[in-house]
């Protein structure tokens, strides 16, 4: 009987003690976490940044270089999950800018959404003299709104068709001879027949990455540049119809999410993976046993000689207007974005493909990549950058993607591409009150 | 004979269930000892590899596992202790004391269970910012100390305690505090254990609020730190699995510690004296 009450007493006692040390820890931590209050040394500035994964390393490396000329600037990067950054950023913006960092990494497809939802949330970088001319056209469009820049462009995801040389050889198919999606489908049938491998993976019911790459390649997207719904565009129908053909020929391996895609990549059950350049990192990390067996070509075109350049992914740096150090944050972010050495380092050490055009003259873009059978894959991706059309995401991107994924699922289950996209357009119209383009 | 055969059957079935529910834990632990890409191997690898130390040291480099685990332990210990105390007392009051507006207050508590936490995040965040408590232990611990479901659970169990027992105590001149600690609490021991486990798990796994409230790495709890391992394209699964395995440990230990009370409680009611 008494044991339990003693137990509770003990727990309480511990909690008081722990509570006490909790407090003391907190007092120690407080000054360093609040970059604004470091007024003891007038000139010392500690910038804070939020980023995820390999970007953290890239940012810290850049600061090492930056500090040589700016010894008064320090940087504290909080490493968090990609989606976690958005949860915290949205909360902070909704709370009027409280608790936000000086610099935050945002994916390109989310930038316009943030600018729409929080028009005063981020610094106007054009006012600070940033002009973006060193970056490809699509990246300029993604980081600006109404003629002003709100983000400093960083990495990009020029797309490629990552393929397994050994599987192609076994089937007697030459990757270089694939020029169009029709060629690709024909090659896929041969490969499936000779080796049993599927042609490509797709998360049929949850993700439409392939569809988005195709749309971008064709110079269309969910929306046109005025923000009208563009699902009925014949080019969009053509893209989804191509996916349907791949599905009907049983060349698509249905995978579950990101892990499923990686799994198919590692175990050799698919012969190709169409993705952004950043997938290089995943392949070399997870599929170590396949060293030398990979190659890359550009995505097939929809007609002979047609555009084969597209982009998937990429992110940029934004500066919340609540920052206490707008000038220092801008100067450092601009240094990061526009210095070729920094961009080259980010690519070599962290696999982040730069969008800064002047970086492409660095030697690494001429190098042979052993893991990819000695192919100059970085040159291939770099050459692609200038031809990438702009996708228009808008703030309703997430809802539009939801509709696109549903349309894709219906198509894989037998509906025609045209019908599926028509109902996607209608339903997106009622969800967003946007106009639909009819053709 | 028949009972023996049924017993064998029952045990076989139970063993099967145990294997099915334990396998994911085993696989996670094994994956923590292999390098990242092996997670995707087909058929799955079931023998421990030699990379455990590499994975743990990578994990430590990435998220400072010692700091993060102690953050989690500090938060969860204080939270469970305080919350158990508050919820037990509140449940006792709701069950055994008659006061004005009691039922309305209790319904209000129950209704608050239906408000999704996401709706509270921004006001809570503003509150913590106004008090200068962002990135502190109190910000992680205070919200939800009066946890409606735990109060509800304790109230239901307190109601089962016969009034006669309390009256007998009062007649014998036991003070209210003593009555609560020596008569009421021991008779709801199993419920206390269940509620403690529930609160512990709730706080140990809590993700969204610690993510929002902790602004520097030194204040991250385990789930927030583990989530930070997920970038876009480069994930070290060996490291993740090592972290996940470490994260499951304390829950299992806590459960095993309290399990005794659980069972003794059940047996206690089975025997009539």
Short mmCIF file of C-alpha atoms in Angstrom, two decimals, chain A residues 1-8 11, chain B residues 80 84 88 92 150 153-162 165 179-199 254-255 257-269:
data_model
loop_
_atom_site.label_atom_id
_atom_site.label_comp_id
_atom_site.label_asym_id
_atom_site.label_seq_id
_atom_site.Cartn_x
_atom_site.Cartn_y
_atom_site.Cartn_z
CA UNK A 1 0.00 0.00 0.00
CA UNK A 2 2.61 2.48 1.03
CA UNK A 3 4.96 1.37 -1.65
CA UNK A 4 2.97 3.08 -4.35
CA UNK A 5 2.56 6.38 -2.61
CA UNK A 6 6.26 6.29 -1.83
CA UNK A 7 6.85 5.54 -5.49
CA UNK A 8 4.83 8.53 -6.53
CA UNK A 11 8.77 10.27 -8.99
CA UNK B 80 4.38 11.46 -16.88
CA UNK B 84 -0.37 11.35 -13.72
CA UNK B 88 -5.54 11.23 -11.07
CA UNK B 92 -10.91 11.64 -8.27
CA UNK B 150 -6.30 10.30 -18.84
CA UNK B 153 -9.84 7.03 -17.57
CA UNK B 154 -9.10 7.85 -13.95
CA UNK B 155 -12.62 9.14 -13.32
CA UNK B 156 -14.17 5.93 -14.60
CA UNK B 157 -11.92 3.88 -12.34
CA UNK B 158 -12.44 6.11 -9.33
CA UNK B 159 -16.19 5.69 -9.71
CA UNK B 160 -15.76 1.98 -9.13
CA UNK B 161 -14.28 2.61 -5.70
CA UNK B 162 -17.16 2.08 -3.22
CA UNK B 165 -14.82 2.62 1.83
CA UNK B 179 -7.69 9.04 2.45
CA UNK B 180 -6.62 9.77 -1.10
CA UNK B 181 -3.09 8.40 -0.86
CA UNK B 182 -3.64 5.33 1.34
CA UNK B 183 -7.13 4.22 0.45
CA UNK B 184 -8.10 5.49 -2.97
CA UNK B 185 -4.80 5.25 -4.82
CA UNK B 186 -3.94 1.66 -3.86
CA UNK B 187 -7.35 0.48 -4.96
CA UNK B 188 -6.91 1.92 -8.46
CA UNK B 189 -3.33 0.73 -8.90
CA UNK B 190 -3.92 -1.08 -12.19
CA UNK B 191 -5.61 2.00 -13.63
CA UNK B 192 -2.69 4.12 -12.46
CA UNK B 193 -0.27 1.81 -14.22
CA UNK B 194 -2.33 1.83 -17.40
CA UNK B 195 -2.63 5.61 -17.37
CA UNK B 196 1.07 6.02 -16.70
CA UNK B 197 1.92 3.82 -19.66
CA UNK B 198 -0.52 5.72 -21.79
CA UNK B 199 0.92 9.12 -20.82
CA UNK B 254 8.69 1.18 -18.90
CA UNK B 255 5.97 -1.22 -19.90
CA UNK B 257 8.30 -2.27 -15.14
CA UNK B 258 4.62 -1.44 -14.78
CA UNK B 259 3.33 -4.72 -16.14
CA UNK B 260 3.63 -6.26 -12.67
CA UNK B 261 1.11 -3.78 -11.26
CA UNK B 262 -1.13 -4.39 -14.17
CA UNK B 263 -1.29 -8.10 -13.53
CA UNK B 264 -1.36 -7.92 -9.74
CA UNK B 265 -4.30 -5.59 -10.10
CA UNK B 266 -6.21 -8.03 -12.22
CA UNK B 267 -5.47 -10.92 -9.84
CA UNK B 268 -6.33 -8.75 -6.86
CA UNK B 269 -9.91 -8.36 -7.98
#
